[in-house]
Coordinates of C-alpha atoms in Angstrom, one line a residue:
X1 CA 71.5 -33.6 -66.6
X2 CA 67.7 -33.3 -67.6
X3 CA 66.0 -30.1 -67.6
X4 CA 63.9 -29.5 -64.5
X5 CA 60.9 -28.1 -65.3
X6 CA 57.9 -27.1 -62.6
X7 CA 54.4 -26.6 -63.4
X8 CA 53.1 -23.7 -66.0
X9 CA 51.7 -21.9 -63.2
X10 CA 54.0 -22.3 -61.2
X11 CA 56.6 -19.4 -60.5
X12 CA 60.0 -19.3 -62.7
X13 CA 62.1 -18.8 -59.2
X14 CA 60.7 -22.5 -58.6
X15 CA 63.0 -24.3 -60.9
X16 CA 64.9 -26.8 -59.5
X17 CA 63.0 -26.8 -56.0
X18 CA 61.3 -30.0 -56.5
X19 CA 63.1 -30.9 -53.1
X20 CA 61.9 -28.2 -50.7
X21 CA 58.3 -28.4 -52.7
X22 CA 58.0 -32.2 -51.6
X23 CA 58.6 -31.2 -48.3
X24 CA 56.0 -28.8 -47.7
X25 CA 53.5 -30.8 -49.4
X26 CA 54.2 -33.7 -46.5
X27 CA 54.0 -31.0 -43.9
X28 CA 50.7 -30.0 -44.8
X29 CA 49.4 -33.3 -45.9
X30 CA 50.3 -34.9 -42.6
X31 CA 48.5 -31.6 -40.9
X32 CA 45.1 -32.5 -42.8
X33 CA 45.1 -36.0 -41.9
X34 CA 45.4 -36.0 -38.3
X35 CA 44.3 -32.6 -36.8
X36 CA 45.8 -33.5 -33.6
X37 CA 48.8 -34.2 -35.0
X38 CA 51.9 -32.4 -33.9
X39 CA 53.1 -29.4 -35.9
X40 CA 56.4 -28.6 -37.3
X41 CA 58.7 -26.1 -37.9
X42 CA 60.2 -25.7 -41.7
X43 CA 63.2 -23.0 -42.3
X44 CA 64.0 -22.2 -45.8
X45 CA 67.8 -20.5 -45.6
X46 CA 69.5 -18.9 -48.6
X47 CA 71.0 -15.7 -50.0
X48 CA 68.6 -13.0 -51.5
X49 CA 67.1 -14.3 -55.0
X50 CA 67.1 -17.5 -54.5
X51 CA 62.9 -18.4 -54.3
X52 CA 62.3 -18.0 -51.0
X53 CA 59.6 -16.0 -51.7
X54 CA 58.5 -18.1 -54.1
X55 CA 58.5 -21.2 -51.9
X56 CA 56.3 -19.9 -49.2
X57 CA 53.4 -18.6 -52.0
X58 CA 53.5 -22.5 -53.2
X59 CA 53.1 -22.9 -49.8
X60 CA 50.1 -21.4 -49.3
X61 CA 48.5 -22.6 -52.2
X62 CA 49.3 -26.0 -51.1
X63 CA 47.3 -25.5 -47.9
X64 CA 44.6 -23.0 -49.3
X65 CA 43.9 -26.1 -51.6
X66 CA 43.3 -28.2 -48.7
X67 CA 40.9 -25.9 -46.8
X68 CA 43.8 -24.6 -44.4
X69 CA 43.4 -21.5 -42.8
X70 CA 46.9 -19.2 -43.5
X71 CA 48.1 -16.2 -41.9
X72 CA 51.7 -14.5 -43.3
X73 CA 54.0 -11.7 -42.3
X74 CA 56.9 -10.2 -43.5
X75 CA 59.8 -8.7 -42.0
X76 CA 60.4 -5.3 -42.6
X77 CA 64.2 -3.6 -42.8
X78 CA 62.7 -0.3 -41.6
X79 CA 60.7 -1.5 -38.7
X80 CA 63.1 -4.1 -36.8
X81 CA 63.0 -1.1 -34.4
X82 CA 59.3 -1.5 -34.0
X83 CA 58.1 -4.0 -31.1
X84 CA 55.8 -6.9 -31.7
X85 CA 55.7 -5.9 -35.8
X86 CA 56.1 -9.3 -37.1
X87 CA 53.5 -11.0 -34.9
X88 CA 51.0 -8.6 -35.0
X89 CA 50.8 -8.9 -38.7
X90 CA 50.8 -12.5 -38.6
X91 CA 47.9 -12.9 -35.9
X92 CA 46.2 -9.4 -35.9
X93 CA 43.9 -10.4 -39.0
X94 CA 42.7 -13.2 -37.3
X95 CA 41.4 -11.1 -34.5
X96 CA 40.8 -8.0 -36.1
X97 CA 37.1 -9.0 -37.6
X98 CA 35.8 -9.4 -33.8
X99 CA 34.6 -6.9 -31.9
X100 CA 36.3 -6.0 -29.1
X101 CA 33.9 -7.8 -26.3
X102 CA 34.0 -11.0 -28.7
X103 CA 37.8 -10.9 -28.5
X104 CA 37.9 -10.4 -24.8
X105 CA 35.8 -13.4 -24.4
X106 CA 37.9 -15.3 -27.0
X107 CA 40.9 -14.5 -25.4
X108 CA 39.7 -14.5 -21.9
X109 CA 42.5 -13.5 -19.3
X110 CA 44.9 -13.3 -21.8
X111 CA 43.4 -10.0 -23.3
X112 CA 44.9 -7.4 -21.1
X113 CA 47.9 -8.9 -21.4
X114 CA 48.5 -10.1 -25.3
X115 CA 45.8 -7.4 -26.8
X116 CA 48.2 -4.5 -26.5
X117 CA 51.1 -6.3 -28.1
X118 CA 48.4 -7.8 -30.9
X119 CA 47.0 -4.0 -31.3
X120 CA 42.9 -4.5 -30.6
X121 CA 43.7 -3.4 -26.5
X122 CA 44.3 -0.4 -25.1
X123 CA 47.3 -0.7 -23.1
X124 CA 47.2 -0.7 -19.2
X125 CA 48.9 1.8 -16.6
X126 CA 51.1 -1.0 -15.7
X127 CA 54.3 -1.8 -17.9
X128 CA 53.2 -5.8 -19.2
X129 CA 56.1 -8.4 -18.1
X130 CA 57.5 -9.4 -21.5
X131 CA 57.8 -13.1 -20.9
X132 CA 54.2 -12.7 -19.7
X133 CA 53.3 -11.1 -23.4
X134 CA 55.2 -14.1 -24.6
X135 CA 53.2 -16.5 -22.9
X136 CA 50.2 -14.7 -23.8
X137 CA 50.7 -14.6 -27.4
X138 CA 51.5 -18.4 -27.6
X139 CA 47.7 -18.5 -25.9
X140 CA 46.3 -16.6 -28.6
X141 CA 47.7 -19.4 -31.3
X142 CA 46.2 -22.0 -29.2
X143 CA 42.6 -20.0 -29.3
X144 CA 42.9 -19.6 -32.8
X145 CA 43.4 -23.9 -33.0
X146 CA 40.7 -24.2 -30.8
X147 CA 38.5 -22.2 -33.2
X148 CA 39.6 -22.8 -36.8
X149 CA 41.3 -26.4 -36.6
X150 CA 45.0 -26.7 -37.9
X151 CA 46.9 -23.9 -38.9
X152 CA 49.9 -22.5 -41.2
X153 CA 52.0 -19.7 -40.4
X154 CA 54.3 -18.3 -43.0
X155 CA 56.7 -15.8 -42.1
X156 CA 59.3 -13.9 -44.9
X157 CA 62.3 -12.2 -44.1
X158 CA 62.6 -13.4 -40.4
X159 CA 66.1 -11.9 -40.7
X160 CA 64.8 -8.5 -40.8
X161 CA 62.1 -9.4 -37.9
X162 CA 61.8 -7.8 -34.6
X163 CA 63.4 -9.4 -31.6
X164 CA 59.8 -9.6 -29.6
X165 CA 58.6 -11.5 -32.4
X166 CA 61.5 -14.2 -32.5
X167 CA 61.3 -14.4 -28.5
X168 CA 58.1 -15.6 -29.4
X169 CA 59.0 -17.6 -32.5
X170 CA 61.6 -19.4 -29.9
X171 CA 58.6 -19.8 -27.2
X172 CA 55.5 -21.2 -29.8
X173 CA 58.3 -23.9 -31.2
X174 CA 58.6 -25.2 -27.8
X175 CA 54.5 -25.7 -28.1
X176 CA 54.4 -27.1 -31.5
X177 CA 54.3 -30.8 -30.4
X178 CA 50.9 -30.5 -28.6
X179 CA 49.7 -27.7 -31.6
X180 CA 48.4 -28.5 -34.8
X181 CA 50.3 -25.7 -36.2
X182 CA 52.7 -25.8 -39.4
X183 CA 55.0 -22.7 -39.0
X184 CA 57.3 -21.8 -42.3
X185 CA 59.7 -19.0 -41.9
X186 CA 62.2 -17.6 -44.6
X187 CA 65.6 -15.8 -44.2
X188 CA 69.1 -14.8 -44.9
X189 CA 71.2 -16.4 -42.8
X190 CA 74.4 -13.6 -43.8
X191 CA 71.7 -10.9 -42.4
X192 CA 71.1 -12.0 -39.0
X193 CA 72.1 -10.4 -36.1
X194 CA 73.5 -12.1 -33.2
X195 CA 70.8 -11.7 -30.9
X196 CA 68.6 -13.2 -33.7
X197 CA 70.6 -16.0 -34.7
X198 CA 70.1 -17.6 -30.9
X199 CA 66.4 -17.3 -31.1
X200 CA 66.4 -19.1 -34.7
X201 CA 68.7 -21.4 -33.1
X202 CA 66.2 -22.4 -30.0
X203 CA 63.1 -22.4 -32.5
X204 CA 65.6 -25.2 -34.8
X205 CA 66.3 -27.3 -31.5
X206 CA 63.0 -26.9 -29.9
X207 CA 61.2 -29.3 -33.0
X208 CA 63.9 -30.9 -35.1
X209 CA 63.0 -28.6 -37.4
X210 CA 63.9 -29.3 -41.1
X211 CA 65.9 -26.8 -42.9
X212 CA 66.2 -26.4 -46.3
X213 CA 69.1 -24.1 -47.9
X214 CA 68.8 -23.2 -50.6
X215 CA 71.2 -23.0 -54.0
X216 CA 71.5 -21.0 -57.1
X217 CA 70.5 -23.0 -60.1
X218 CA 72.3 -24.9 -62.3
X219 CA 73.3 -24.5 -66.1
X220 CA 70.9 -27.0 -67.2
X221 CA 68.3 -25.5 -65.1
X222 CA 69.2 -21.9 -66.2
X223 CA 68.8 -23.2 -70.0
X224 CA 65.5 -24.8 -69.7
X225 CA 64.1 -21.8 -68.0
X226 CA 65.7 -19.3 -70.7
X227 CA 64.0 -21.5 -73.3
X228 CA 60.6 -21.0 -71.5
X229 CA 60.7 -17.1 -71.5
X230 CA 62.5 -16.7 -74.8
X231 CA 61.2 -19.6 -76.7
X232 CA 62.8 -22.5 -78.0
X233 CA 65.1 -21.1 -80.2
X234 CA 67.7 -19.4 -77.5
X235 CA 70.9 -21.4 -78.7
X236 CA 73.3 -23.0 -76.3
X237 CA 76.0 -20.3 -76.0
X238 CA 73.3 -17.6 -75.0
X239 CA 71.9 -20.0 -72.2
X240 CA 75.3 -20.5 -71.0
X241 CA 76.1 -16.5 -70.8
X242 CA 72.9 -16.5 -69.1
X243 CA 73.8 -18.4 -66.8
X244 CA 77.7 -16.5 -66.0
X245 CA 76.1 -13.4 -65.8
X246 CA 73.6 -13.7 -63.0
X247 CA 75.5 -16.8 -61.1
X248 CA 72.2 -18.9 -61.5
X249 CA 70.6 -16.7 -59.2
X250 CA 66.9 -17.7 -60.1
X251 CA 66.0 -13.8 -59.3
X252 CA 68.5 -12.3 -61.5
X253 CA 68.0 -14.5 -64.1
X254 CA 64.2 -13.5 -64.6
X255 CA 64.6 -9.8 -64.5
X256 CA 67.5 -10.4 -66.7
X257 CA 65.4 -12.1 -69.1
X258 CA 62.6 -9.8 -68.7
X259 CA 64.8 -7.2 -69.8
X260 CA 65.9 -9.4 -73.2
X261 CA 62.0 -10.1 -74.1
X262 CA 61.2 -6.3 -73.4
X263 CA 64.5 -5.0 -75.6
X264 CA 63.4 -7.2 -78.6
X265 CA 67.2 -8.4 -78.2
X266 CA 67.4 -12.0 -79.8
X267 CA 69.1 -15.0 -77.9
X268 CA 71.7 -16.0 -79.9
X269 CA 75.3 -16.1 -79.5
X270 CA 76.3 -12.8 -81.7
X271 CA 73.6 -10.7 -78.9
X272 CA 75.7 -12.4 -75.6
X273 CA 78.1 -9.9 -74.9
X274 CA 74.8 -7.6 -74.6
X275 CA 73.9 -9.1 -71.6
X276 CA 75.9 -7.9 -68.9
X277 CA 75.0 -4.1 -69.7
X278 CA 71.2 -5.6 -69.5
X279 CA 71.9 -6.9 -66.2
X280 CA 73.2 -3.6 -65.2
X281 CA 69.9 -2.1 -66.0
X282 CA 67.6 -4.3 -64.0
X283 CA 69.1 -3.5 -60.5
X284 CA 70.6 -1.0 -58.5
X285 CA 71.3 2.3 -60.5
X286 CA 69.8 1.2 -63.6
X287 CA 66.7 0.0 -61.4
X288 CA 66.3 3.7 -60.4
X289 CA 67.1 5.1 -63.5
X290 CA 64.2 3.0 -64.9
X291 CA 61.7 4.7 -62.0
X292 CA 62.9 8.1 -63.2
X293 CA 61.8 7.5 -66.8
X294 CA 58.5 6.5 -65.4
X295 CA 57.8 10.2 -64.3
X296 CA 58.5 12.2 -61.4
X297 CA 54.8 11.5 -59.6
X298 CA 55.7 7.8 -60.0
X299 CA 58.6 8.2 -58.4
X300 CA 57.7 9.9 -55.7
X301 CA 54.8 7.0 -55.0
X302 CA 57.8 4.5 -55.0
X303 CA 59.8 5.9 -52.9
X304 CA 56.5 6.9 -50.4
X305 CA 56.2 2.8 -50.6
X306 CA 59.7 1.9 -50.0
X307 CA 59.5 4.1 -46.6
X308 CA 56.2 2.7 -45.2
X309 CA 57.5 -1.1 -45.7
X310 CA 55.2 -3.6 -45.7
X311 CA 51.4 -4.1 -45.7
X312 CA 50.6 -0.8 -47.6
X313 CA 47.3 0.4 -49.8
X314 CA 47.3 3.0 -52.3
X315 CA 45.4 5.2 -49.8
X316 CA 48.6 5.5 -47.6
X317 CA 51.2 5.8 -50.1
X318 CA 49.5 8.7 -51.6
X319 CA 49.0 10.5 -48.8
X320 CA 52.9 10.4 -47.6
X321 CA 53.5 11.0 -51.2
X322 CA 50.7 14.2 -51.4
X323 CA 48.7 12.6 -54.5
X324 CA 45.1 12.4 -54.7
X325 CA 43.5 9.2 -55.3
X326 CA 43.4 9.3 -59.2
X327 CA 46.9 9.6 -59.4
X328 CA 48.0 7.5 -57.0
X329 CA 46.2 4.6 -58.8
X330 CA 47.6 5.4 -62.2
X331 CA 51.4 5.4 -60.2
X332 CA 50.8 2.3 -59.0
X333 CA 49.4 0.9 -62.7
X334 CA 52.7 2.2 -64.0
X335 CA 55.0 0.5 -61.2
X336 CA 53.3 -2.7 -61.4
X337 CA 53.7 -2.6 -65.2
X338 CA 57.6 -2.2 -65.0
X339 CA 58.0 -4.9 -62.8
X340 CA 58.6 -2.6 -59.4
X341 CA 55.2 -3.4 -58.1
X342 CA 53.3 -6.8 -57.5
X343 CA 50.0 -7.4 -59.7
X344 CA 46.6 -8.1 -57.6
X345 CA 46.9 -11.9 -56.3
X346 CA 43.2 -13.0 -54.7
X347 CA 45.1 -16.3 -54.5
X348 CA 47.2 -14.9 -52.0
X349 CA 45.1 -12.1 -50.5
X350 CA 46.3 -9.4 -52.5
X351 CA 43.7 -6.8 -53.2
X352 CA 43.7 -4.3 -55.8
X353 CA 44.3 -1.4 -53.3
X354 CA 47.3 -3.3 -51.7
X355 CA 50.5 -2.8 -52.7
X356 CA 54.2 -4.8 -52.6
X357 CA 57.4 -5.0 -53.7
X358 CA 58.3 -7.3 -56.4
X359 CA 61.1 -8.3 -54.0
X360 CA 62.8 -7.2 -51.1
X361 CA 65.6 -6.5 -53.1
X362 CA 63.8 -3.2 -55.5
X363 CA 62.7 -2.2 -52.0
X364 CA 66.0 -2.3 -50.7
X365 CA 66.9 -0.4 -53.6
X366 CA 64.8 2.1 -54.1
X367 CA 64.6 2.8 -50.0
X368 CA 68.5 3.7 -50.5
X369 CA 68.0 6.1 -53.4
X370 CA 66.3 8.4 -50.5
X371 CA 68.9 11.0 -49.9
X372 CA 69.0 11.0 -46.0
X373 CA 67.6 14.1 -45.2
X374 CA 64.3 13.1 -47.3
X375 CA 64.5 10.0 -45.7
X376 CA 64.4 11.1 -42.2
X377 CA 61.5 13.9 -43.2
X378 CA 59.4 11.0 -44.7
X379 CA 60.1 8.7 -41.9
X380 CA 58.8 11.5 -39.6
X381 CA 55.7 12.4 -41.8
X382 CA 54.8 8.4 -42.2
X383 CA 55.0 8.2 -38.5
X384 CA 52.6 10.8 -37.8
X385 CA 50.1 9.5 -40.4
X386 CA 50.1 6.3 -38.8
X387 CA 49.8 7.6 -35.5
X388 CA 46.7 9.7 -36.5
X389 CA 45.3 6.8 -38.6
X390 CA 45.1 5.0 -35.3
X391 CA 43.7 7.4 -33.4
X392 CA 40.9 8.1 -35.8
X393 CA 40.4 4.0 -35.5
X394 CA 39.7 4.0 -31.7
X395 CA 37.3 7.1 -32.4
X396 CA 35.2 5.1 -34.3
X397 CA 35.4 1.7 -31.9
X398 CA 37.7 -0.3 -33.8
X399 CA 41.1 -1.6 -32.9
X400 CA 44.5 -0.1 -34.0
X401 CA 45.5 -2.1 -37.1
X402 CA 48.6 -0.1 -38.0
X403 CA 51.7 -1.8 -36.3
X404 CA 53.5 1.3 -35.4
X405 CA 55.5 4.3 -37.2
X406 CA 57.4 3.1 -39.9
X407 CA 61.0 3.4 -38.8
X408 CA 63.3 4.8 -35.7
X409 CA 61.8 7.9 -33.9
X410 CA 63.7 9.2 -31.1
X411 CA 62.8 7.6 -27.3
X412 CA 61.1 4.4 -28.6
X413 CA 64.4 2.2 -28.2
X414 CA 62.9 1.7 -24.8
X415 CA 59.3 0.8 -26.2
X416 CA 58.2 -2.2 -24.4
X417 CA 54.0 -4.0 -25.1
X418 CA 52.5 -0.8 -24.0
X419 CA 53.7 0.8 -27.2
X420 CA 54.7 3.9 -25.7
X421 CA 58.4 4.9 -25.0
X422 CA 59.3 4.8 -21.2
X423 CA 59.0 8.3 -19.6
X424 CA 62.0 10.0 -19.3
X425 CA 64.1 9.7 -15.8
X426 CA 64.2 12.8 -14.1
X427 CA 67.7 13.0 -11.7
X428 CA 67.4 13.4 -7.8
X429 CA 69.6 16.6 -6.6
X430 CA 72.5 15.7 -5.2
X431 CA 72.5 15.7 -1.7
X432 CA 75.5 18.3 -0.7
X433 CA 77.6 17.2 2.6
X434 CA 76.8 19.4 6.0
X435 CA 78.3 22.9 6.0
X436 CA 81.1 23.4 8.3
X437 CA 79.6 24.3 11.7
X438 CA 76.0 22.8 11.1
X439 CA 76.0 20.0 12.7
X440 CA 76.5 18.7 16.3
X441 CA 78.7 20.5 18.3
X442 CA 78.3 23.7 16.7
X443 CA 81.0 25.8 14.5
X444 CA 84.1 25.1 17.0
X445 CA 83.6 21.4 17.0
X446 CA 83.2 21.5 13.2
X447 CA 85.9 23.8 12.4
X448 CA 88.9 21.8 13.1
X449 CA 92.4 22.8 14.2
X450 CA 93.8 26.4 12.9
X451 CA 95.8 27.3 10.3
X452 CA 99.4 27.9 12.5
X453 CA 99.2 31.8 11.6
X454 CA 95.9 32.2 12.9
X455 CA 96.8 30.1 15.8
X456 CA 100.1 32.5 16.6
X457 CA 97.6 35.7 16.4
X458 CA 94.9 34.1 18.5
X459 CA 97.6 34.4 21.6
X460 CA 96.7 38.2 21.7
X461 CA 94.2 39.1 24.0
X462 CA 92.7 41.5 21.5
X463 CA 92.6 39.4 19.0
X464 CA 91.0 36.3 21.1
X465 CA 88.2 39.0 21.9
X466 CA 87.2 39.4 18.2
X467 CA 86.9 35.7 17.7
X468 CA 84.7 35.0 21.0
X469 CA 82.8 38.1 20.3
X470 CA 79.6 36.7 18.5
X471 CA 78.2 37.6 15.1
X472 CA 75.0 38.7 13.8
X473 CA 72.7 36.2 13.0
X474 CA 71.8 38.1 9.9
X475 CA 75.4 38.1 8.8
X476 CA 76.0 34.3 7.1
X477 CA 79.0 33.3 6.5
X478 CA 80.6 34.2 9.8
X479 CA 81.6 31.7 12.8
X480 CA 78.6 32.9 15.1
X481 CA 76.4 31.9 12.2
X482 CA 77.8 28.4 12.3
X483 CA 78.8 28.9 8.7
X484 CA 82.3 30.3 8.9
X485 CA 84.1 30.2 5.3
X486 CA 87.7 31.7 6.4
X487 CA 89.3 34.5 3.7
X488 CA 85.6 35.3 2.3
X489 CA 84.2 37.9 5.2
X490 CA 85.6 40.6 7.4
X491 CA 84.0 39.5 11.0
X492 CA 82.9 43.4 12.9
X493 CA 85.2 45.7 14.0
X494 CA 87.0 44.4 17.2
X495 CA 86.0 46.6 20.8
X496 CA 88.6 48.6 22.2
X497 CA 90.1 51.8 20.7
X498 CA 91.7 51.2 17.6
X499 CA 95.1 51.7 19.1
X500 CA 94.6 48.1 20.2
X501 CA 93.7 46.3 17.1
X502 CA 96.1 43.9 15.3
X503 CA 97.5 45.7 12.6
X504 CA 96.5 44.4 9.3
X505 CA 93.1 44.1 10.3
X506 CA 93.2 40.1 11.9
X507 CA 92.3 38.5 8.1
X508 CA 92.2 35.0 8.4
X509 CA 95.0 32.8 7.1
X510 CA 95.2 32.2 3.4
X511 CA 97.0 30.0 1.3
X512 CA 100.3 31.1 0.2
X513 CA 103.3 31.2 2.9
X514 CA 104.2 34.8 2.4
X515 CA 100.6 36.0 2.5
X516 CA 100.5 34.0 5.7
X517 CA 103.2 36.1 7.0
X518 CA 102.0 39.2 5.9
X519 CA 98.3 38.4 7.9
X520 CA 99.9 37.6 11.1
X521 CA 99.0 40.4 13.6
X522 CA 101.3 42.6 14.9
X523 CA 101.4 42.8 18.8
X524 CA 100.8 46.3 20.0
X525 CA 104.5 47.8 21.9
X526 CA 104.7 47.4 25.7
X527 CA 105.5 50.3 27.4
X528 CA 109.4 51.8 26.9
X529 CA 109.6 50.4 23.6
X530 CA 109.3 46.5 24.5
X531 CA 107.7 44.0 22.1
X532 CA 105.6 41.2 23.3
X533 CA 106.7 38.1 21.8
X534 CA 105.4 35.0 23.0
X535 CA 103.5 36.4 26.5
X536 CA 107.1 37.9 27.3
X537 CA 108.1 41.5 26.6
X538 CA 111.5 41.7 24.4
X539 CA 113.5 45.2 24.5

């Protein structure tokens, strides 16, 4: 099999991608030929390494070259949490140059609705309908057609996207036949979540969209592109270890090989077995090994990056990482030198200030080196930054470009377009039945039948007066009170001398059959020693 080799300028991760390439280039030649044209929907599916990247910055060279307009986003693995993230990336630059009376007029009765999600709108007093915000966001690509011609959308890492934004995603591929709108989205399809996965699944169906997956490279491939980093001279069996130790991951194999050129190491056969412990180096632990060497301010800058995610300058790093300005730009000089960092891209928008991660896999890596309490104390200091970055924003007049903290907080799973967490519910008091004796009918319809003891003392006339005699009304808690609780309060003493009160004081009945017993009044002796039992005296 021949060698497949792409352009010189062309990226090394695009070896062997003449496929998906010619695809794109039809996409966005048949955009420029017909503006009214329909759009279409392009997913490029594979495993981390495998040019995804790569394949969406050809992408936009392809339609920069032809006068397109292109907006891009980037999914974020800390801020899937973070509502709207994705799109507001994507579309926000498009809006944010207006001023805010120009947008309202460009957006038109879509503004109070869509702004807040977008980020140049206050939000309302009233909580937005999300399918509503959905609607309205689809109106806001349509605006921007209206105004610029045909457009492409590029989206990376749509596994790691936000589930507002894929509603959306799902809603603007319905819309895609009557747009002139090419939309190209990137992801891992072992990283998506289930929820996810049926909104990918409704864009796919909604336009017969064409997806390309992705696969690692071949032998041949991995040889040829070897040859181009190394120089002609590699031999065959160092090409072929090449090739078994990174899989033909097209990733892999250019760290690994930036890691040969850098070590002086020789590609030859008797150097092979070096390899592997090369590949160790260039990811994971030996990846943050190599940040350590680079000093201790440069690793804090890193990691500062790694928190914040995405669409970072210098400016913010370096203040969630405490460095003044001077050093923060020599930090990010000495990350972009080891291969951590990106170097400044005008071709792609890519200032000097700005700042990205090689790939999402050194992110991923150097975002897990945080030990978790640091992470959770930077997560908590990012969040404030970018909350007071906003703030001083709408001081000045100008819309809120940040897309929200950078990561979980606690209350914002409930965050909906006003970007505010829901206020807390606050619970009613229970409602406690009526009291005994409250309600109609007064204490003696409420009371019930007696206990039998207190039936058996109620016979004596005595003790009948002491329960008919009424209570206080200051004293709760007895029957005249209409609150009787039996076995908590003594009632007042009874009338008569005390020669005639039940013995034992007349307690109400309690549980417990002997106490029962034991409360039963005693009847007072009839005259010549008989005992009342029943009414009837009993020598």
């Amino acid at each position: 099999m021949t060698e497949v080799r792409p352009p010189v300028a062309a990226s090394a991760s695009l070896w062997e991608r003449d496929a998906e390439i010619a695809a794109v280039t039809r996409a966005v030649d048949a955009l420029c030929a017909d503006p009214s044209s329909p759009g279409a929907l392009l997913a490029l599916r594979g495993e981390a390494g495998l040019g995804k990247t790569a394949l969406l910055a050809e992408t936009r060279r392809t339609a920069e070259a032809r006068d397109l307009p292109v907006w891009s986003a980037r999914g974020g693995e800390t801020l899937r949490s973070v509502p709207y993230n994705v799109v507001r990336q994507l579309l926000q630059p498009a809006l944010i140059t207006l001023h805010p009376e120009d947008a309202r007029d460009h957006l038109g009765d879509w503004y109070d609705i869509a702004g807040p999600a977008l980020g140049i709108a206050e939000p309302g007093e009233r909580q937005a309908d999300p399918q509503g915000v959905c609607d309205g966001l689809v109106a806001v690509v349509r605006g921007l057609t209206d105004r610029d011609g045909p457009l492409v959308l590029l989206v990376d890492d749509v596994h790691w996207a936000d589930q507002e934004t894929l509603r959306w995603l799902a809603a603007l591929a319905e819309h895609l036949r009557d747009l002139p709108v090419l939309v190209v989205i990137a992801y891992r399809p072992d990283d998506v979540t289930e929820d996810s996965a049926r909104y990918l699944d409704a864009a796919v169906r909604a336009t017969d969209a064409r997806t390309a997956t992705l696969s690692v490279l071949t032998p041949e491939a991995t040889a040829g592109l070897t040859r181009a980093t190394l120089g002609p001279g590699a031999d065959a069996p160092f090409c072929r270890e090449v090739w078994a130790v990174t899989g033909g991951n097209p990733y892999d194999t250019v760290e690994l090989l930036a890691k040969v050129r850098d070590s002086g190491l020789g590609p030859v056969e008797a150097n092979a077995p070096e390899l592997r412990e090369l590949n160790r180096a260039a990811r994971g632990g030996g990846l943050v090994a190599r940040l350590e060497e680079l000093g201790m301010h440069a690793t804090k800058f890193a990691l500062a990056a790694a928190v914040l995610g995405t669409g970072i300058t210098i400016d913010m790093v370096a203040r969630l990482a405490t460095l003044d300005r001077a050093e923060a730009v020599r930090c990010a000089e000495l990350l972009r030198g080891a291969r951590i960092l990106t170097e400044p891209d005008p071709a792609t928008g890519q200032g000097a200030d700005d700042l990205e991660f090689v790939h999402p896999l050194i992110a991923t890596a150097v975002y897990e080196s945080i030990p978790d309490a640091l992470r959770r104390a930077m997560h908590g200091i990012a969040a404030q930054l970018v909350t007071d970055s906003v703030r001083a924003r709408r001081r000045r007049g100008l819309p809120a470009s940040a897309p929200g903290p950078p990561g979980r907080r606690r209350g914002t799973r409930g965050a909906t377009a006003r970007g505010r967490p829901r206020a807390p519910r606050r619970r009613r008091p229970r409602r406690r039945p009526p009291l005994p004796g409250t309600g109609p009918g007064g204490a003696a319809a409420a009371r019930g039948p007696r206990p039998r003891a207190v039936r058996a003392g109620l016979r004596h006339p005595a003790h009948r007066a002491r329960h008919d005699h009424p209570a206080p009304a200051h004293r709760p808690g007895h029957a005249g009170s209409g609150r009787r609780r039996p076995g908590r309060r003594r009632g007042p003493p009874l009338p008569g001398p005390a020669a005639q009160r039940p013995v034992g004081g007349g307690r109400p009945h309690r549980r417990g059959r002997g106490r029962a017993a034991s409360a039963r009044p005693r009847p007072p002796a009839a005259p010549g020693g008989a005992v009342h039992v029943g009414g009837h005296p009993r020598r």
